[in-house]
PDB file of C-alpha atoms in Angstrom:
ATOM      1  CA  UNK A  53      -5.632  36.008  38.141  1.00 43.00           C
ATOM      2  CA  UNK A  54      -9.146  35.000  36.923  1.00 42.00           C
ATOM      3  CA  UNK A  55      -7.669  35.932  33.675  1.00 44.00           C
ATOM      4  CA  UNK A  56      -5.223  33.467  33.601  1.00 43.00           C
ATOM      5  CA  UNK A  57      -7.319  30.405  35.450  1.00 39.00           C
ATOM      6  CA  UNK A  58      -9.699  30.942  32.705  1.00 40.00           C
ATOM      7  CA  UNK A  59      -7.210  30.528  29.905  1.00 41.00           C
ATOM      8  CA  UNK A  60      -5.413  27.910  31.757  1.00 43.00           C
ATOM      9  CA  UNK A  61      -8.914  25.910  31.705  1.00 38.00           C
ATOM     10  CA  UNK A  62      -9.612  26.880  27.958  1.00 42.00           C
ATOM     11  CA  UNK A  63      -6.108  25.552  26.683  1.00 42.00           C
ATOM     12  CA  UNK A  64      -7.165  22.185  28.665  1.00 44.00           C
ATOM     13  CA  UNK A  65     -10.187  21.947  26.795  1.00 44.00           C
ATOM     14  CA  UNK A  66      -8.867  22.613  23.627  1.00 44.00           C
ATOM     15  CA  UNK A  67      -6.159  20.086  24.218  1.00 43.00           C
ATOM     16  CA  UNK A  68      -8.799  17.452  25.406  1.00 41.00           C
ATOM     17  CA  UNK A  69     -10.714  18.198  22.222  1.00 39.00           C
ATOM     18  CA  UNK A  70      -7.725  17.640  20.100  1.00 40.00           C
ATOM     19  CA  UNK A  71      -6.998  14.565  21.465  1.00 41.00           C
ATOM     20  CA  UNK A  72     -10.270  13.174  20.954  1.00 40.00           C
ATOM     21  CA  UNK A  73     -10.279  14.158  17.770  1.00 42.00           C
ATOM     22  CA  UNK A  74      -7.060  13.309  16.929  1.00 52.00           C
ATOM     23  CA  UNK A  75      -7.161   8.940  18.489  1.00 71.00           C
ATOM     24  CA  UNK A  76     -10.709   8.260  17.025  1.00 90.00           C
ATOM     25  CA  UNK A  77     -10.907   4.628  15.948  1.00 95.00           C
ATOM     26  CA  UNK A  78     -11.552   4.376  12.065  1.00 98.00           C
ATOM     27  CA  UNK A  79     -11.905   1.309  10.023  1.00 98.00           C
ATOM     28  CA  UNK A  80     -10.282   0.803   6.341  1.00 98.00           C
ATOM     29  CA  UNK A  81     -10.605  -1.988   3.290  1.00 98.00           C
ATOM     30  CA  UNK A  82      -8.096  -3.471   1.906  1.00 98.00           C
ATOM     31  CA  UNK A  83      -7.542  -5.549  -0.963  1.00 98.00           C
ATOM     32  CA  UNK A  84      -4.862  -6.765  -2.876  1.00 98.00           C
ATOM     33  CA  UNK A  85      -4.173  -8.267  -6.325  1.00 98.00           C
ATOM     34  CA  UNK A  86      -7.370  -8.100  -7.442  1.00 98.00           C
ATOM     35  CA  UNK A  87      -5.372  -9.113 -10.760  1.00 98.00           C
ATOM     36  CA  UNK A  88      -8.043  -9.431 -13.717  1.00 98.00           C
ATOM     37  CA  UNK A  89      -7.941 -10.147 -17.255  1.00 98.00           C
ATOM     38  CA  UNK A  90     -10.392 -12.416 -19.579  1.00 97.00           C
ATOM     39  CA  UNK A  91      -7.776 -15.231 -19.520  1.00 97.00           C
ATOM     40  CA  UNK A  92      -7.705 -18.767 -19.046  1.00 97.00           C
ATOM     41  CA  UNK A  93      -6.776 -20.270 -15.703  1.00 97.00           C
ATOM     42  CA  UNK A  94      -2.933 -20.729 -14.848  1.00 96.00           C
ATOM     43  CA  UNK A  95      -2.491 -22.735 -12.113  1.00 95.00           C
ATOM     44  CA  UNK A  96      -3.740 -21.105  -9.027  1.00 94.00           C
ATOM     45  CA  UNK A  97      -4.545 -17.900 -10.938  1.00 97.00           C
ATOM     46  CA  UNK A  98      -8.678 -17.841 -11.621  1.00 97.00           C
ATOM     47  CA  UNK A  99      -8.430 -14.558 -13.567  1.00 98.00           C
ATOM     48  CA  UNK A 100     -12.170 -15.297 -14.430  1.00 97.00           C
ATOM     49  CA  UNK A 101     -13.373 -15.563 -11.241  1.00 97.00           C
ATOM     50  CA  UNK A 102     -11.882 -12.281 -10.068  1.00 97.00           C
ATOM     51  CA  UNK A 103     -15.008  -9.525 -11.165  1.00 98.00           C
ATOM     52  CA  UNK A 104     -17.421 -12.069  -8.915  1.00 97.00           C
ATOM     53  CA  UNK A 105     -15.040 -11.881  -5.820  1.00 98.00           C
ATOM     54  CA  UNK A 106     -14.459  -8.413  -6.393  1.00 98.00           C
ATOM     55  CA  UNK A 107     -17.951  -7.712  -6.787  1.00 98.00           C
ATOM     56  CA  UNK A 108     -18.789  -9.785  -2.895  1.00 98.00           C
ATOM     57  CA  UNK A 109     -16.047  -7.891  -1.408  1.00 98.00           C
ATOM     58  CA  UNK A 110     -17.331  -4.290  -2.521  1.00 98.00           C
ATOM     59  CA  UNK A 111     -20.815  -5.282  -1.415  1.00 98.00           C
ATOM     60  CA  UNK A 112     -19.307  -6.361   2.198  1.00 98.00           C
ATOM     61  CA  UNK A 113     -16.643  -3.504   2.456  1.00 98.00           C
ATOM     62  CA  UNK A 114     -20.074  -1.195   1.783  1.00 98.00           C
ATOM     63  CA  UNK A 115     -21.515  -2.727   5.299  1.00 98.00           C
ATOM     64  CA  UNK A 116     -19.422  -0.684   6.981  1.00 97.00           C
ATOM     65  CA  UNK A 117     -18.693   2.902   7.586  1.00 97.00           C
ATOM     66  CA  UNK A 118     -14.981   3.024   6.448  1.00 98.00           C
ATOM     67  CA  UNK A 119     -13.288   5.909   5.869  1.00 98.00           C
ATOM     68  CA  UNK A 120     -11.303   4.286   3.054  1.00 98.00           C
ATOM     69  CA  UNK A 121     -10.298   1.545   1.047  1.00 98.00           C
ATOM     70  CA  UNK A 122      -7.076   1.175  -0.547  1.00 98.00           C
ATOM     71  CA  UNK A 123      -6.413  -1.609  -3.154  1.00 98.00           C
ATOM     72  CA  UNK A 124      -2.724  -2.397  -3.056  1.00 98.00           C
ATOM     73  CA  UNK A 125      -1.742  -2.681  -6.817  1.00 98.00           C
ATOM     74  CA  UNK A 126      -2.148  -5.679  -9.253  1.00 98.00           C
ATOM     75  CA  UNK A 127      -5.810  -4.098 -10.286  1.00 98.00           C
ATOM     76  CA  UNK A 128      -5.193  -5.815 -13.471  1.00 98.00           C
ATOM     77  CA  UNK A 129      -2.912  -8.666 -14.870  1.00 98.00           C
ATOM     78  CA  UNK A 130      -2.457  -7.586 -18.291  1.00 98.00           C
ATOM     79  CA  UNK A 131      -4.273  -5.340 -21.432  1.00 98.00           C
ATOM     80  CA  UNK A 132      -5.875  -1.766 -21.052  1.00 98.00           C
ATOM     81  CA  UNK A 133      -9.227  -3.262 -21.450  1.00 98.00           C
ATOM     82  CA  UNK A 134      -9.282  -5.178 -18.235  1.00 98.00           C
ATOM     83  CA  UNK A 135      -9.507  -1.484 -16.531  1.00 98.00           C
ATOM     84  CA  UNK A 136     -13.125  -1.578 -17.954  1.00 98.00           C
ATOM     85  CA  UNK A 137     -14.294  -4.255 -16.330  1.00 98.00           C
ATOM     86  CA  UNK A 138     -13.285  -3.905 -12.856  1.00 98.00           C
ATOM     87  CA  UNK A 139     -13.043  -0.008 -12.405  1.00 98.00           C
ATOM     88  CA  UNK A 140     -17.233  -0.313 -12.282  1.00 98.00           C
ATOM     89  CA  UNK A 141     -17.075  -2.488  -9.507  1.00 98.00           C
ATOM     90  CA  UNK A 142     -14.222  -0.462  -7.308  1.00 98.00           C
ATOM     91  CA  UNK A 143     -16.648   2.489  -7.992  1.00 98.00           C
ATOM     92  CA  UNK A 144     -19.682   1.525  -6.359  1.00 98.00           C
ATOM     93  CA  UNK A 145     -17.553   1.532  -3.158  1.00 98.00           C
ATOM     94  CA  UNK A 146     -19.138   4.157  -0.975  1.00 98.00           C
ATOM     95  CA  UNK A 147     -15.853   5.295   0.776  1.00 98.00           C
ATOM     96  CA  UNK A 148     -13.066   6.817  -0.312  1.00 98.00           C
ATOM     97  CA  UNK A 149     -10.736   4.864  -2.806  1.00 98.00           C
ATOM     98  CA  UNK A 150      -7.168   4.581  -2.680  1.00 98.00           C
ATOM     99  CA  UNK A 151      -4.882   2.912  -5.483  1.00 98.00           C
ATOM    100  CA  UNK A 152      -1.108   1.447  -5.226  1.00 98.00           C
ATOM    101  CA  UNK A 153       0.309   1.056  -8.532  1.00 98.00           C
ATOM    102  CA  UNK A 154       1.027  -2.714  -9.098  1.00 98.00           C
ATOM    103  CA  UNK A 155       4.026  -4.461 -12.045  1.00 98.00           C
ATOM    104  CA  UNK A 156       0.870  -5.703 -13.681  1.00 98.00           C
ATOM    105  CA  UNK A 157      -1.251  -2.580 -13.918  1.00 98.00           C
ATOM    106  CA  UNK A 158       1.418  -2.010 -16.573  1.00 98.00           C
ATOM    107  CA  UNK A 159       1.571  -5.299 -18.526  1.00 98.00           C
ATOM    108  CA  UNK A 160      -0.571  -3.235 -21.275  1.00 98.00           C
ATOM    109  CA  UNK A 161       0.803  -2.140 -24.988  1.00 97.00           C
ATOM    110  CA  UNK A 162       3.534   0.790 -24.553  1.00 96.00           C
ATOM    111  CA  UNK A 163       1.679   3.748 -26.054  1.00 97.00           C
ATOM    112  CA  UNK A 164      -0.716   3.266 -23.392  1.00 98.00           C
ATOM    113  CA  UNK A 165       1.618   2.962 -20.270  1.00 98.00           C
ATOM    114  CA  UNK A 166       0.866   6.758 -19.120  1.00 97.00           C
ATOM    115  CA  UNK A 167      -2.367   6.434 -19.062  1.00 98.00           C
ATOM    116  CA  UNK A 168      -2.565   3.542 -16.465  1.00 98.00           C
ATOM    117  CA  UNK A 169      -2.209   5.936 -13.683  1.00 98.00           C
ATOM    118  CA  UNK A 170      -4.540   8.418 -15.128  1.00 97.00           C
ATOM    119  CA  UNK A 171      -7.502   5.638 -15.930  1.00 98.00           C
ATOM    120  CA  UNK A 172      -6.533   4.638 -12.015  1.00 98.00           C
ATOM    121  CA  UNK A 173      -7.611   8.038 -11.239  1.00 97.00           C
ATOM    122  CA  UNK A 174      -4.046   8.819  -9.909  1.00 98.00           C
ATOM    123  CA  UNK A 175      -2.891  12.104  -9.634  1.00 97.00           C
ATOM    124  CA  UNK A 176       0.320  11.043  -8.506  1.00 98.00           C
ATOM    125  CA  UNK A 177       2.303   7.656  -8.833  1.00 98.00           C
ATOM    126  CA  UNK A 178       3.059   8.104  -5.194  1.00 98.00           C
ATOM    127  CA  UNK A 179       2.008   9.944  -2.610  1.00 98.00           C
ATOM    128  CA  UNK A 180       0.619  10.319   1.237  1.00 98.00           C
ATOM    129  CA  UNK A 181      -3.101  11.628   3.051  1.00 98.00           C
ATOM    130  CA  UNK A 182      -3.347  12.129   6.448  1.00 97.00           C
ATOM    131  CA  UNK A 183      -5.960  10.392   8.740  1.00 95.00           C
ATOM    132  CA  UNK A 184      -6.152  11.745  12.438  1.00 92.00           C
ATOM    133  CA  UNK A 185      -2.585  11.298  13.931  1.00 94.00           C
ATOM    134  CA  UNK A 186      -1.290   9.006  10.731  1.00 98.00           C
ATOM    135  CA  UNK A 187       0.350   9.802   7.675  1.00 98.00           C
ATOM    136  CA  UNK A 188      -0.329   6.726   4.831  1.00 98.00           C
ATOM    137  CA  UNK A 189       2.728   7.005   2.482  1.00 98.00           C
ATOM    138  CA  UNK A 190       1.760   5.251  -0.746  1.00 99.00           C
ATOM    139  CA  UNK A 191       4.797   4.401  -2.780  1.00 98.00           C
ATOM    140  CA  UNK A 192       5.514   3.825  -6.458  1.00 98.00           C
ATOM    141  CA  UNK A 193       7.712   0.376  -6.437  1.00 98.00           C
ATOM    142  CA  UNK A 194       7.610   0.498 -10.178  1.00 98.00           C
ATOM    143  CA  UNK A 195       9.416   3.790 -10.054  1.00 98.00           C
ATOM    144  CA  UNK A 196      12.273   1.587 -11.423  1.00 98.00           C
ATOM    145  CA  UNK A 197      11.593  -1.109 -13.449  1.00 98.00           C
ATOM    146  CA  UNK A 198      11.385  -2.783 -16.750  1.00 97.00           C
ATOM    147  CA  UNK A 199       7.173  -2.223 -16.707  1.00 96.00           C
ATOM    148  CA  UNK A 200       6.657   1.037 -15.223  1.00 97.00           C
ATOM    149  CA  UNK A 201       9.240   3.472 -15.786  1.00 97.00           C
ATOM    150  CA  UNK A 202       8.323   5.443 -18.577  1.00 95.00           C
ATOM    151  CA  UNK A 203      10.753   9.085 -19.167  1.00 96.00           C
ATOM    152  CA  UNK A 204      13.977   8.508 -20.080  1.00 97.00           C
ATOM    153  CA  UNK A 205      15.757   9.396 -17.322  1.00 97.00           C
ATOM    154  CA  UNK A 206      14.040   6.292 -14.997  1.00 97.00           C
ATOM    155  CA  UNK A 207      14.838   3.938 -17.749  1.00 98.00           C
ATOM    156  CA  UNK A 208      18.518   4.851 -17.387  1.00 98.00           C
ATOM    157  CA  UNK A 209      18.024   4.710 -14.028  1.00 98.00           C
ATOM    158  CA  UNK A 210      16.698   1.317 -14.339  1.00 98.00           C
ATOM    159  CA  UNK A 211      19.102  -0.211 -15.371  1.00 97.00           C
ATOM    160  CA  UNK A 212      21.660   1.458 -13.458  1.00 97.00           C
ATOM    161  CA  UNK A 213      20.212   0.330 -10.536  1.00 97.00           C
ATOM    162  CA  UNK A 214      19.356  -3.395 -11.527  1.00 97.00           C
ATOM    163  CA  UNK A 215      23.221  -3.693 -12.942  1.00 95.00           C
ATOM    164  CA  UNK A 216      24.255  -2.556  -9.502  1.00 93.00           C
ATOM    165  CA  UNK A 217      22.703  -4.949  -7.773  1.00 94.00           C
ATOM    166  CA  UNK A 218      23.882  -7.980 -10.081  1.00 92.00           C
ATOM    167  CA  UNK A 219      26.941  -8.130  -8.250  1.00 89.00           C
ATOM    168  CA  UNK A 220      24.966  -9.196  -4.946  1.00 88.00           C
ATOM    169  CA  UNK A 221      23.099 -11.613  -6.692  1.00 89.00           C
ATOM    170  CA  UNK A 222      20.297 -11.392  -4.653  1.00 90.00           C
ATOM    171  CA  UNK A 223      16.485 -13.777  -5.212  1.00 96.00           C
ATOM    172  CA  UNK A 224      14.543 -10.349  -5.701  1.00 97.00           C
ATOM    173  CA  UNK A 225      16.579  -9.045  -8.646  1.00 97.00           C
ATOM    174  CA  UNK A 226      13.743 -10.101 -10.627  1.00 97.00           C
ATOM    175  CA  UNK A 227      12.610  -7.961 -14.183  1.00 97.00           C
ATOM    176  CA  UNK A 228       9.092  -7.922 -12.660  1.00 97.00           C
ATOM    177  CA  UNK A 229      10.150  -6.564  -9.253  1.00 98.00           C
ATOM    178  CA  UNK A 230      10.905  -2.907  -9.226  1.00 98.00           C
ATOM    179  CA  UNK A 231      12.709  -0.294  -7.226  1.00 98.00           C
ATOM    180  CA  UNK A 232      11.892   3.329  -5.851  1.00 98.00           C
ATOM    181  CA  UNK A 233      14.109   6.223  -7.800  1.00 98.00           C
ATOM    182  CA  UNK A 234      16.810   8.388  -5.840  1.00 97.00           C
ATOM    183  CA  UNK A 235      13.659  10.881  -6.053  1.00 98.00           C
ATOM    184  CA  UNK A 236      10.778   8.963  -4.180  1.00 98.00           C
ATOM    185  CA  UNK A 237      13.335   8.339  -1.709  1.00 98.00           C
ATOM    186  CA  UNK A 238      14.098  11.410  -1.131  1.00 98.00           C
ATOM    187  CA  UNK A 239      10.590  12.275  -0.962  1.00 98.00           C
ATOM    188  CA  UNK A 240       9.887   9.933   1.405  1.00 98.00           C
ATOM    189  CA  UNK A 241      12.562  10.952   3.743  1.00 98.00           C
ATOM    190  CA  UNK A 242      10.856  14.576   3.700  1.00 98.00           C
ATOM    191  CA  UNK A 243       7.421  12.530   4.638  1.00 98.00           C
ATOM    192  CA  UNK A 244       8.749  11.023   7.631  1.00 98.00           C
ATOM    193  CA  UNK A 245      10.420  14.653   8.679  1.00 98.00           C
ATOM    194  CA  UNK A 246       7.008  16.077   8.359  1.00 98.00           C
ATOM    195  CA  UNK A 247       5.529  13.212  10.284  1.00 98.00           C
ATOM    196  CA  UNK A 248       8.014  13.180  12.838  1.00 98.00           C
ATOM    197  CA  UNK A 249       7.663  17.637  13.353  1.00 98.00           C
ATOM    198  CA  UNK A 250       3.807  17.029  13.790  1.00 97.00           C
ATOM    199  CA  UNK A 251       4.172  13.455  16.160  1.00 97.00           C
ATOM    200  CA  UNK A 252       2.317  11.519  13.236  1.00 97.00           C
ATOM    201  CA  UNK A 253       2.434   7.641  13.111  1.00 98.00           C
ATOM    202  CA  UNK A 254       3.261   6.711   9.737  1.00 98.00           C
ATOM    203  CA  UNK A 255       2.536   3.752   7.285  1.00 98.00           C
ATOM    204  CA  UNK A 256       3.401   2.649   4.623  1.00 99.00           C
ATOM    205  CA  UNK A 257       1.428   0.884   1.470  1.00 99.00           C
ATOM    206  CA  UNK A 258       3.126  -0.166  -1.508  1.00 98.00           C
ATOM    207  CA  UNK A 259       2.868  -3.363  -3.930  1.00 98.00           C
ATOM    208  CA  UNK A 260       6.248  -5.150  -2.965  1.00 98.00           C
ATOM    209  CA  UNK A 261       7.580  -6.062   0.484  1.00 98.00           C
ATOM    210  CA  UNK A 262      10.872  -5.275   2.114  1.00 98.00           C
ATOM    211  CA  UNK A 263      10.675  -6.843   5.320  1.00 97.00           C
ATOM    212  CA  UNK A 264      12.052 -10.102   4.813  1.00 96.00           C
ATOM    213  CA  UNK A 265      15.612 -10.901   3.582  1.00 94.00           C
ATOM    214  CA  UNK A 266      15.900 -13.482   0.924  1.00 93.00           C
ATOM    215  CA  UNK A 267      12.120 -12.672  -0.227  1.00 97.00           C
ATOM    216  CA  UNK A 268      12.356 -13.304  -4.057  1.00 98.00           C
ATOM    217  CA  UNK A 269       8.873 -10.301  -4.372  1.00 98.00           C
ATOM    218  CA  UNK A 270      11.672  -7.569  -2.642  1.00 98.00           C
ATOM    219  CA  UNK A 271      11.423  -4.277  -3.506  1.00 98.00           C
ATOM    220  CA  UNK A 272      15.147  -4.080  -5.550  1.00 98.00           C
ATOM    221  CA  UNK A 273      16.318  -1.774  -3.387  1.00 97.00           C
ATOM    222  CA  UNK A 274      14.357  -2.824  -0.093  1.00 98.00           C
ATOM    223  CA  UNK A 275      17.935  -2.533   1.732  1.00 97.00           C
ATOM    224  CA  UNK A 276      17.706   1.126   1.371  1.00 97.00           C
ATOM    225  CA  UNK A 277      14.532   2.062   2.093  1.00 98.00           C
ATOM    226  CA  UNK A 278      14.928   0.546   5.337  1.00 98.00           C
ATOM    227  CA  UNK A 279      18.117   1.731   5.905  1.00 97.00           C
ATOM    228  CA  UNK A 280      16.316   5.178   5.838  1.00 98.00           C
ATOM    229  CA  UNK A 281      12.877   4.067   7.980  1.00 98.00           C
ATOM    230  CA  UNK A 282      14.913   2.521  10.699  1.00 97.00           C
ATOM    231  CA  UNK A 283      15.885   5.909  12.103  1.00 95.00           C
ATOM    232  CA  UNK A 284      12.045   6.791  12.953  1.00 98.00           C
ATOM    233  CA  UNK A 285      10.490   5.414  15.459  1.00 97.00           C
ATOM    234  CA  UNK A 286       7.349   6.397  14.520  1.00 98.00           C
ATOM    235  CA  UNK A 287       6.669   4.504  11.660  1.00 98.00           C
ATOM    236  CA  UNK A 288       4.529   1.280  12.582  1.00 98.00           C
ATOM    237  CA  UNK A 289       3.169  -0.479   9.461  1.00 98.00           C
ATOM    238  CA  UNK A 290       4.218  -1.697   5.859  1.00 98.00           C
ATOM    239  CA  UNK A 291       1.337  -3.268   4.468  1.00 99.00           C
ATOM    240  CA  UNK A 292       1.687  -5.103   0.499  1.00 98.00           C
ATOM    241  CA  UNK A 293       0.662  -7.374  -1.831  1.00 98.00           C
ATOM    242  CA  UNK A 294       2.674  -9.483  -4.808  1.00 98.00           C
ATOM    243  CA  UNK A 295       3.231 -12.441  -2.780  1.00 98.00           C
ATOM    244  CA  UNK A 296      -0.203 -14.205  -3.390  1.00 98.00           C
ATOM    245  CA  UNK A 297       0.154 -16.609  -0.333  1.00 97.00           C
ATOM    246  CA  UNK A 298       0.683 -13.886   2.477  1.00 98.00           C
ATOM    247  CA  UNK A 299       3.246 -13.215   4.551  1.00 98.00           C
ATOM    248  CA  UNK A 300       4.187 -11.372   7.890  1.00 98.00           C
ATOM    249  CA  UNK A 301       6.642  -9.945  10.156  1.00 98.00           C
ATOM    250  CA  UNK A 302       7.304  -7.498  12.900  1.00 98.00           C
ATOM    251  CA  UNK A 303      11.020  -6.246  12.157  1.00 96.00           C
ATOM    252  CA  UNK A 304      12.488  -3.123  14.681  1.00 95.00           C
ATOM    253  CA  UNK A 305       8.731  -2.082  15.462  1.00 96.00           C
ATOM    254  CA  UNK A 306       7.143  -2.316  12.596  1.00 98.00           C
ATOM    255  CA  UNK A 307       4.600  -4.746  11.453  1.00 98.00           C
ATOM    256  CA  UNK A 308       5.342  -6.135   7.792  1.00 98.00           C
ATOM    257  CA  UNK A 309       1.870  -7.710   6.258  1.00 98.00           C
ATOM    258  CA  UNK A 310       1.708  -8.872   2.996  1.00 98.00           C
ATOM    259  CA  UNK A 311      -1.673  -9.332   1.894  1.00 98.00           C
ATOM    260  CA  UNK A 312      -3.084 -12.328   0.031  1.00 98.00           C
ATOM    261  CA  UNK A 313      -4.469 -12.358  -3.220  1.00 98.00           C
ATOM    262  CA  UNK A 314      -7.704 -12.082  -4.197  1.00 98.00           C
ATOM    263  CA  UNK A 315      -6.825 -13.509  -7.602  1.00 97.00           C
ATOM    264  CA  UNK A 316      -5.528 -17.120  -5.843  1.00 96.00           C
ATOM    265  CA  UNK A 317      -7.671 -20.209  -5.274  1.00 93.00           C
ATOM    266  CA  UNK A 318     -11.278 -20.934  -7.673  1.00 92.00           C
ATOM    267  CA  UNK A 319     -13.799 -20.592  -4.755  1.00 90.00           C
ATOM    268  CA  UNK A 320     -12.533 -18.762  -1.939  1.00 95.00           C
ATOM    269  CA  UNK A 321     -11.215 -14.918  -2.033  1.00 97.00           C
ATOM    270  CA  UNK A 322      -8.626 -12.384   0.455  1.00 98.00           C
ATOM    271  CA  UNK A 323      -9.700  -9.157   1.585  1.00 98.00           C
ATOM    272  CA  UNK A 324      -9.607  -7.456   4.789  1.00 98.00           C
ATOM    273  CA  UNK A 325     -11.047  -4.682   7.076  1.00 98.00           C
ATOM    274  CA  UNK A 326      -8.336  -3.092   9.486  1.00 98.00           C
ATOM    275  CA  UNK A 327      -9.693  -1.446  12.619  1.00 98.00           C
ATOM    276  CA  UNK A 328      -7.343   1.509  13.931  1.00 98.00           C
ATOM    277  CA  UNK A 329      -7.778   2.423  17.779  1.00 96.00           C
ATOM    278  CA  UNK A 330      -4.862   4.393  19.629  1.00 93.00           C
ATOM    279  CA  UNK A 331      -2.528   1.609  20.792  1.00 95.00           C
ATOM    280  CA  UNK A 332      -3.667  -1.163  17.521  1.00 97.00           C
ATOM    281  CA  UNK A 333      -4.121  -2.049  14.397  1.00 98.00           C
ATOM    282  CA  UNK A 334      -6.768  -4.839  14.619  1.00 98.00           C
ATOM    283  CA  UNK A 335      -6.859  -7.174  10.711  1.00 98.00           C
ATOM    284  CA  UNK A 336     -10.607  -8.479  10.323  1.00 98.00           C
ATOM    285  CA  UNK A 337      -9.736 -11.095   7.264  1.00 98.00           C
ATOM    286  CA  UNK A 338     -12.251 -12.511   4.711  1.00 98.00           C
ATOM    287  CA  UNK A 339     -11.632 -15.569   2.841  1.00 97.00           C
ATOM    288  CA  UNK A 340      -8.156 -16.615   2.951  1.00 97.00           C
ATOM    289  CA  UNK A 341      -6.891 -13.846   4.786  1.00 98.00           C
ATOM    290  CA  UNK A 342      -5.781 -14.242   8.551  1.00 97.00           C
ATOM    291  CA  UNK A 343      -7.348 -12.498  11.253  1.00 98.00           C
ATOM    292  CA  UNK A 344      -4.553 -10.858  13.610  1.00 98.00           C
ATOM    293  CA  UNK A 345      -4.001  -8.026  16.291  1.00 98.00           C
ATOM    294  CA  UNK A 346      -1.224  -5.474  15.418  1.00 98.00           C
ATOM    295  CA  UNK A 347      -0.152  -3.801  18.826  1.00 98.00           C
ATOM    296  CA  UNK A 348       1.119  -0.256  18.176  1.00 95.00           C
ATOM    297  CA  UNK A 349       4.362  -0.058  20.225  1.00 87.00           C
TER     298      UNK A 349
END
């Protein structure tokens, strides 16, 4: 009998430990369309300006103790070279340092296209890391597309895709949107399995949105993917960029944030800190960006 009370009270313990472990509040950067090149100003677009922003975010984002910072594509607006400029900068960031793959991290010469994710210091084009009880799915939007897909078989899957679509005639059919292949999908379906056999929260990070119908920055094939996300109830966030001027939602659960860019306006800049606690996601913005509470429900 003692035998068994003193299990009883070591499995309690362990559990306790666990679950302390497992709800620990952790803070995050985030940035999006950071969007350089040594280019004249277009309108709202101060590509100039965009080292010296970058530069007084990094040096704020390394106040804190974050566990990461993820930048959420648009690192660059056009030629290879730009990479030199700001990849400096995103290193001196003491945490760890996330990149989604943005439609302009490819506007470089062709011979060079497989080397964007490579300089990025991408192993993967997409991909997912666990923190505590989440799994962060980072996904490739320019899977498909006329920028970013590379091997023959995407291109023909490109177009296959965009010529399906024509018939619905939809804003977001745009050549600088992009879609996610029948493979990512299917890889993402497996993520959320996984997530769902270990009770993980999930979120998602990619470049485009898919929250809002009618959106002309879509995801192509944003219909799909949330055809597929709608059956777990345990994914919470969708956090993007591409839309410059922000954007936000809360669509079956799940909190759609697009994130503004940093490239946008000559004197002020966008980035964000995002506090995680058990029950909330709580957005500290900078700049332009909006400070909210995201209840987990």
């Amino acid at each position: 009998m003692k035998k068994i009370f003193f299990l009883a009270l070591f499995v309690i313990a362990c559990k306790s430990k666990t679950e302390t472990t497992t709800y620990s509040d952790f803070e995050i950067g985030i940035i999006a369309d950071c969007q350089y090149c040594d280019c004249d100003t277009q309108g709202s677009r101060f590509y100039r300006q965009s080292p010296d922003k970058f530069k007084s975010a990094i040096e704020k984002l390394n106040t804190k103790e974050l566990d990461y910072t993820i930048h959420l594509g648009d690192f660059i607006d056009r030629n290879f070279e730009s990479f030199d400029t700001v990849l400096p900068i995103w290193n001196r960031l003491k945490s760890k340092k996330y990149h989604v793959l943005g439609n302009h991290d490819f506007s470089v010469a062709d011979s060079l296209k497989t080397l964007v994710p490579v300089k990025m210091g991408l192993k993967n084009r997409y991909y997912s890391f666990i923190k505590n009880n989440w799994r962060f799915i980072v996904l490739d939007g320019n899977d498909l597309s006329y920028h970013g897909a590379i091997s023959e078989v995407k291109q023909k899957e490109t177009e296959a895709l965009f010529n399906r679509l024509k018939k619905e005639n939809k804003p977001n059919l745009q050549t600088w949107n992009g879609g996610l292949s029948s493979k990512q999908l299917q890889w993402v379906k497996e993520e959320l399995n996984t997530a769902k056999s270990k009770n993980e929260y999930v979120g998602f990070y990619c470049h485009f949105p898919v929250g809002r119908d009618g959106e002309v920055h879509n995801l192509w094939n944003y219909k799909q993917f949330l055809q597929i996300i709608d059956s777990y109830e345990n994914v919470k966030f969708y956090f993007n960029g591409h839309n410059h001027n922000g954007d936000y939602l809360e669509k079956n659960n799940v909190h759609h944030l697009t994130f503004k860019g940093m490239l946008d306006t000559e004197n002020t800049s966008a980035f964000s800190i995002a506090k995680f606690t058990k029950d909330s996601i709580f957005i500290e913005g900078y700049g332009r960006e909006v400070t909210r509470a995201l209840k987990i429900n």
